[in-house]
Amino acid sequence: MAVIAVWKCDRDGSMFADKKEAEEYDKMLELAANITTLIEQNVKDISEEAGESIGLLLAKHRDVLAKACKGKPDALLEIGNEPAE
């Protein structure tokens, strides 16, 4: 019987065969949670679901968001329309 190492993300239970990939995913989820908290604290009457969706969208596309913040706002238009999760 073979033994296969897998890594499980504590935040949502996702499983990964690669430790680096698992750590990157966990960092993305942590960023999404912090963005969600920021939004919920500063945007009056936003629903928890909307805040989480926005936080996850921005965290998934953090590289494009950073590029936009560094003077290339059109970079945000590279992000396609994605269904809400």
Short mmCIF file of N, CA, C and O in Angstrom, two decimals:
data_model
loop_
_atom_site.label_atom_id
_atom_site.label_comp_id
_atom_site.label_asym_id
_atom_site.label_seq_id
_atom_site.Cartn_x
_atom_site.Cartn_y
_atom_site.Cartn_z
N MET A 1 0.85 -1.17 0.00
CA MET A 1 0.00 0.00 0.00
C MET A 1 0.90 1.24 0.00
O MET A 1 1.83 1.33 0.78
N ALA A 2 0.57 2.18 -0.85
CA ALA A 2 1.34 3.42 -0.95
C ALA A 2 0.77 4.47 0.00
O ALA A 2 -0.42 4.49 0.28
N VAL A 3 1.66 5.28 0.49
CA VAL A 3 1.25 6.39 1.34
C VAL A 3 1.41 7.67 0.53
O VAL A 3 2.46 7.92 -0.05
N ILE A 4 0.34 8.47 0.50
CA ILE A 4 0.36 9.72 -0.26
C ILE A 4 0.14 10.87 0.72
O ILE A 4 -0.85 10.88 1.46
N ALA A 5 1.07 11.79 0.71
CA ALA A 5 0.94 12.96 1.59
C ALA A 5 -0.01 13.96 0.94
O ALA A 5 0.09 14.24 -0.25
N VAL A 6 -0.93 14.48 1.74
CA VAL A 6 -1.83 15.53 1.27
C VAL A 6 -1.89 16.60 2.35
O VAL A 6 -1.65 16.34 3.53
N TRP A 7 -2.20 17.80 1.92
CA TRP A 7 -2.34 18.93 2.83
C TRP A 7 -3.77 19.41 2.77
O TRP A 7 -4.34 19.56 1.69
N LYS A 8 -4.32 19.66 3.94
CA LYS A 8 -5.71 20.09 4.05
C LYS A 8 -5.75 21.51 4.58
O LYS A 8 -5.10 21.83 5.58
N CYS A 9 -6.51 22.35 3.92
CA CYS A 9 -6.67 23.74 4.35
C CYS A 9 -7.67 23.77 5.51
O CYS A 9 -8.79 23.29 5.38
N ASP A 10 -7.25 24.33 6.64
CA ASP A 10 -8.12 24.40 7.81
C ASP A 10 -9.35 25.27 7.58
O ASP A 10 -10.40 25.04 8.16
N ARG A 11 -9.21 26.28 6.74
CA ARG A 11 -10.29 27.25 6.56
C ARG A 11 -11.51 26.69 5.84
O ARG A 11 -12.63 27.05 6.18
N ASP A 12 -11.30 25.84 4.82
CA ASP A 12 -12.45 25.33 4.09
C ASP A 12 -12.37 23.84 3.76
O ASP A 12 -13.23 23.32 3.08
N GLY A 13 -11.35 23.17 4.22
CA GLY A 13 -11.24 21.74 4.02
C GLY A 13 -10.71 21.31 2.66
O GLY A 13 -10.68 20.11 2.37
N SER A 14 -10.28 22.24 1.83
CA SER A 14 -9.72 21.90 0.53
C SER A 14 -8.46 21.05 0.72
O SER A 14 -7.69 21.28 1.64
N MET A 15 -8.27 20.09 -0.18
CA MET A 15 -7.13 19.18 -0.10
C MET A 15 -6.16 19.47 -1.25
O MET A 15 -6.59 19.75 -2.37
N PHE A 16 -4.86 19.37 -0.96
CA PHE A 16 -3.82 19.64 -1.94
C PHE A 16 -2.74 18.58 -1.85
O PHE A 16 -2.39 18.13 -0.77
N ALA A 17 -2.18 18.22 -3.01
CA ALA A 17 -1.08 17.26 -3.05
C ALA A 17 0.26 17.96 -2.88
O ALA A 17 1.26 17.33 -2.59
N ASP A 18 0.26 19.29 -3.05
CA ASP A 18 1.48 20.08 -2.99
C ASP A 18 1.41 21.06 -1.81
O ASP A 18 0.46 21.84 -1.72
N LYS A 19 2.39 21.03 -0.94
CA LYS A 19 2.39 21.88 0.25
C LYS A 19 2.41 23.36 -0.11
O LYS A 19 1.69 24.16 0.48
N LYS A 20 3.23 23.74 -1.09
CA LYS A 20 3.33 25.14 -1.49
C LYS A 20 1.99 25.66 -2.00
O LYS A 20 1.55 26.76 -1.66
N GLU A 21 1.32 24.85 -2.81
CA GLU A 21 0.01 25.23 -3.34
C GLU A 21 -1.00 25.39 -2.20
O GLU A 21 -1.81 26.32 -2.20
N ALA A 22 -0.95 24.50 -1.24
CA ALA A 22 -1.85 24.58 -0.08
C ALA A 22 -1.60 25.84 0.72
O ALA A 22 -2.55 26.52 1.15
N GLU A 23 -0.34 26.19 0.92
CA GLU A 23 0.00 27.40 1.68
C GLU A 23 -0.44 28.66 0.94
O GLU A 23 -0.94 29.60 1.55
N GLU A 24 -0.26 28.69 -0.38
CA GLU A 24 -0.70 29.84 -1.18
C GLU A 24 -2.22 30.00 -1.10
O GLU A 24 -2.73 31.11 -0.98
N TYR A 25 -2.93 28.90 -1.19
CA TYR A 25 -4.39 28.93 -1.11
C TYR A 25 -4.83 29.44 0.27
O TYR A 25 -5.73 30.28 0.36
N ASP A 26 -4.17 28.97 1.31
CA ASP A 26 -4.51 29.41 2.66
C ASP A 26 -4.25 30.91 2.82
O ASP A 26 -5.05 31.62 3.43
N LYS A 27 -3.15 31.41 2.26
CA LYS A 27 -2.85 32.85 2.33
C LYS A 27 -3.91 33.65 1.59
O LYS A 27 -4.31 34.72 2.04
N MET A 28 -4.38 33.13 0.44
CA MET A 28 -5.43 33.81 -0.32
C MET A 28 -6.72 33.89 0.49
O MET A 28 -7.37 34.92 0.55
N LEU A 29 -7.06 32.79 1.18
CA LEU A 29 -8.27 32.80 2.00
C LEU A 29 -8.13 33.74 3.20
O LEU A 29 -9.09 34.40 3.59
N GLU A 30 -6.93 33.83 3.77
CA GLU A 30 -6.70 34.75 4.87
C GLU A 30 -6.85 36.20 4.40
O GLU A 30 -7.47 37.02 5.07
N LEU A 31 -6.29 36.50 3.23
CA LEU A 31 -6.44 37.84 2.66
C LEU A 31 -7.91 38.14 2.39
O LEU A 31 -8.38 39.24 2.71
N ALA A 32 -8.64 37.19 1.85
CA ALA A 32 -10.06 37.38 1.58
C ALA A 32 -10.83 37.67 2.86
O ALA A 32 -11.68 38.56 2.90
N ALA A 33 -10.51 36.96 3.93
CA ALA A 33 -11.18 37.18 5.21
C ALA A 33 -10.89 38.58 5.75
O ALA A 33 -11.77 39.26 6.27
N ASN A 34 -9.65 39.02 5.61
CA ASN A 34 -9.29 40.36 6.10
C ASN A 34 -9.92 41.46 5.25
O ASN A 34 -10.35 42.49 5.79
N ILE A 35 -10.00 41.25 3.94
CA ILE A 35 -10.67 42.22 3.08
C ILE A 35 -12.15 42.28 3.44
O ILE A 35 -12.74 43.36 3.52
N THR A 36 -12.75 41.13 3.66
CA THR A 36 -14.16 41.07 4.05
C THR A 36 -14.40 41.85 5.34
O THR A 36 -15.35 42.63 5.43
N THR A 37 -13.54 41.67 6.31
CA THR A 37 -13.67 42.40 7.58
C THR A 37 -13.57 43.90 7.34
O THR A 37 -14.37 44.68 7.87
N LEU A 38 -12.60 44.33 6.54
CA LEU A 38 -12.43 45.74 6.21
C LEU A 38 -13.69 46.30 5.56
O LEU A 38 -14.18 47.38 5.93
N ILE A 39 -14.23 45.58 4.61
CA ILE A 39 -15.44 46.03 3.91
C ILE A 39 -16.61 46.12 4.88
O ILE A 39 -17.33 47.13 4.90
N GLU A 40 -16.82 45.08 5.67
CA GLU A 40 -17.95 45.07 6.60
C GLU A 40 -17.85 46.18 7.64
O GLU A 40 -18.87 46.71 8.09
N GLN A 41 -16.64 46.55 8.03
CA GLN A 41 -16.46 47.62 9.02
C GLN A 41 -16.65 49.01 8.42
O GLN A 41 -16.92 49.96 9.15
N ASN A 42 -16.50 49.13 7.09
CA ASN A 42 -16.51 50.45 6.48
C ASN A 42 -17.63 50.71 5.48
O ASN A 42 -17.79 51.84 5.03
N VAL A 43 -18.38 49.70 5.12
CA VAL A 43 -19.49 49.88 4.19
C VAL A 43 -20.78 49.58 4.93
O VAL A 43 -21.05 48.42 5.28
N LYS A 44 -21.54 50.61 5.15
CA LYS A 44 -22.78 50.49 5.91
C LYS A 44 -23.78 49.61 5.16
O LYS A 44 -23.94 49.71 3.96
N ASP A 45 -24.43 48.74 5.89
CA ASP A 45 -25.53 47.90 5.40
C ASP A 45 -25.14 46.88 4.33
O ASP A 45 -26.00 46.43 3.58
N ILE A 46 -23.89 46.52 4.22
CA ILE A 46 -23.52 45.47 3.26
C ILE A 46 -23.82 44.12 3.90
O ILE A 46 -23.60 43.92 5.10
N SER A 47 -24.34 43.20 3.10
CA SER A 47 -24.64 41.88 3.64
C SER A 47 -23.34 41.10 3.83
O SER A 47 -22.33 41.36 3.16
N GLU A 48 -23.39 40.15 4.72
CA GLU A 48 -22.21 39.31 4.97
C GLU A 48 -21.82 38.55 3.71
O GLU A 48 -20.65 38.45 3.37
N GLU A 49 -22.82 38.05 2.99
CA GLU A 49 -22.56 37.30 1.76
C GLU A 49 -21.89 38.18 0.70
O GLU A 49 -20.92 37.76 0.06
N ALA A 50 -22.37 39.41 0.54
CA ALA A 50 -21.77 40.32 -0.45
C ALA A 50 -20.34 40.68 -0.04
O ALA A 50 -19.44 40.71 -0.88
N GLY A 51 -20.13 40.94 1.24
CA GLY A 51 -18.79 41.26 1.73
C GLY A 51 -17.81 40.12 1.48
O GLY A 51 -16.68 40.34 1.04
N GLU A 52 -18.26 38.89 1.73
CA GLU A 52 -17.41 37.72 1.50
C GLU A 52 -17.11 37.54 0.02
O GLU A 52 -15.98 37.21 -0.36
N SER A 53 -18.10 37.76 -0.83
CA SER A 53 -17.90 37.61 -2.28
C SER A 53 -16.88 38.63 -2.79
O SER A 53 -16.00 38.31 -3.59
N ILE A 54 -17.01 39.86 -2.32
CA ILE A 54 -16.07 40.91 -2.73
C ILE A 54 -14.67 40.60 -2.22
O ILE A 54 -13.69 40.71 -2.94
N GLY A 55 -14.57 40.20 -0.96
CA GLY A 55 -13.27 39.87 -0.37
C GLY A 55 -12.58 38.74 -1.12
O GLY A 55 -11.39 38.81 -1.42
N LEU A 56 -13.33 37.71 -1.47
CA LEU A 56 -12.77 36.58 -2.19
C LEU A 56 -12.36 36.98 -3.61
O LEU A 56 -11.29 36.60 -4.09
N LEU A 57 -13.18 37.78 -4.28
CA LEU A 57 -12.85 38.25 -5.63
C LEU A 57 -11.55 39.04 -5.63
O LEU A 57 -10.66 38.80 -6.45
N LEU A 58 -11.41 39.97 -4.70
CA LEU A 58 -10.20 40.80 -4.64
C LEU A 58 -8.97 39.97 -4.26
O LEU A 58 -7.88 40.18 -4.80
N ALA A 59 -9.14 39.03 -3.34
CA ALA A 59 -8.01 38.19 -2.93
C ALA A 59 -7.55 37.28 -4.07
O ALA A 59 -6.35 37.09 -4.27
N LYS A 60 -8.50 36.72 -4.83
CA LYS A 60 -8.14 35.84 -5.94
C LYS A 60 -7.36 36.60 -7.01
O LYS A 60 -6.55 36.01 -7.71
N HIS A 61 -7.63 37.88 -7.13
CA HIS A 61 -7.00 38.69 -8.17
C HIS A 61 -6.08 39.75 -7.58
O HIS A 61 -5.95 40.85 -8.11
N ARG A 62 -5.41 39.41 -6.49
CA ARG A 62 -4.57 40.38 -5.79
C ARG A 62 -3.46 40.96 -6.67
O ARG A 62 -3.11 42.12 -6.54
N ASP A 63 -2.92 40.14 -7.57
CA ASP A 63 -1.85 40.63 -8.45
C ASP A 63 -2.37 41.71 -9.40
O ASP A 63 -1.71 42.73 -9.61
N VAL A 64 -3.54 41.48 -9.96
CA VAL A 64 -4.14 42.46 -10.87
C VAL A 64 -4.53 43.72 -10.09
O VAL A 64 -4.33 44.84 -10.55
N LEU A 65 -5.05 43.53 -8.89
CA LEU A 65 -5.43 44.67 -8.05
C LEU A 65 -4.21 45.51 -7.69
O LEU A 65 -4.25 46.74 -7.75
N ALA A 66 -3.10 44.85 -7.38
CA ALA A 66 -1.87 45.57 -7.05
C ALA A 66 -1.38 46.36 -8.26
O ALA A 66 -0.95 47.51 -8.12
N LYS A 67 -1.46 45.76 -9.43
CA LYS A 67 -1.05 46.44 -10.66
C LYS A 67 -1.92 47.69 -10.87
O LYS A 67 -1.41 48.75 -11.23
N ALA A 68 -3.22 47.56 -10.64
CA ALA A 68 -4.14 48.69 -10.80
C ALA A 68 -3.82 49.81 -9.81
O ALA A 68 -3.86 50.99 -10.17
N CYS A 69 -3.47 49.43 -8.60
CA CYS A 69 -3.15 50.42 -7.57
C CYS A 69 -1.82 51.12 -7.85
O CYS A 69 -1.57 52.21 -7.33
N LYS A 70 -0.98 50.52 -8.68
CA LYS A 70 0.32 51.10 -9.01
C LYS A 70 0.26 51.92 -10.29
O LYS A 70 1.27 52.18 -10.91
N GLY A 71 -0.95 52.35 -10.68
CA GLY A 71 -1.07 53.27 -11.80
C GLY A 71 -1.60 52.69 -13.09
O GLY A 71 -1.57 53.36 -14.12
N LYS A 72 -2.06 51.45 -13.05
CA LYS A 72 -2.61 50.84 -14.26
C LYS A 72 -4.05 50.39 -13.98
O LYS A 72 -4.32 49.18 -13.93
N PRO A 73 -4.98 51.35 -13.81
CA PRO A 73 -6.35 51.00 -13.45
C PRO A 73 -7.06 50.12 -14.47
O PRO A 73 -7.96 49.36 -14.12
N ASP A 74 -6.65 50.19 -15.73
CA ASP A 74 -7.27 49.35 -16.76
C ASP A 74 -7.00 47.86 -16.53
O ASP A 74 -7.69 47.01 -17.10
N ALA A 75 -6.02 47.54 -15.70
CA ALA A 75 -5.72 46.15 -15.41
C ALA A 75 -6.93 45.44 -14.80
O ALA A 75 -7.13 44.25 -15.01
N LEU A 76 -7.75 46.18 -14.07
CA LEU A 76 -8.93 45.58 -13.45
C LEU A 76 -9.91 45.05 -14.50
O LEU A 76 -10.67 44.13 -14.23
N LEU A 77 -9.87 45.62 -15.70
CA LEU A 77 -10.77 45.17 -16.76
C LEU A 77 -10.35 43.81 -17.31
O LEU A 77 -11.10 43.18 -18.04
N GLU A 78 -9.14 43.35 -16.93
CA GLU A 78 -8.68 42.02 -17.32
C GLU A 78 -9.43 40.92 -16.59
O GLU A 78 -9.49 39.79 -17.06
N ILE A 79 -9.99 41.26 -15.44
CA ILE A 79 -10.73 40.28 -14.65
C ILE A 79 -12.09 40.06 -15.32
O ILE A 79 -12.87 40.99 -15.46
N GLY A 80 -12.32 38.83 -15.73
CA GLY A 80 -13.59 38.51 -16.39
C GLY A 80 -14.73 38.43 -15.41
O GLY A 80 -14.54 38.39 -14.19
N ASN A 81 -15.91 38.39 -15.94
CA ASN A 81 -17.10 38.22 -15.10
C ASN A 81 -17.10 36.79 -14.60
O ASN A 81 -17.06 35.84 -15.37
N GLU A 82 -17.16 36.66 -13.29
CA GLU A 82 -17.16 35.34 -12.67
C GLU A 82 -18.44 35.16 -11.87
O GLU A 82 -18.91 36.11 -11.25
N PRO A 83 -18.98 33.97 -11.89
CA PRO A 83 -20.19 33.75 -11.08
C PRO A 83 -19.85 33.84 -9.59
O PRO A 83 -18.75 33.50 -9.17
N ALA A 84 -20.79 34.36 -8.82
CA ALA A 84 -20.59 34.46 -7.37
C ALA A 84 -20.54 33.06 -6.78
O ALA A 84 -21.23 32.16 -7.22
N GLU A 85 -19.69 32.87 -5.77
CA GLU A 85 -19.56 31.56 -5.13
C GLU A 85 -20.41 31.50 -3.90
O GLU A 85 -20.65 32.40 -3.20
#
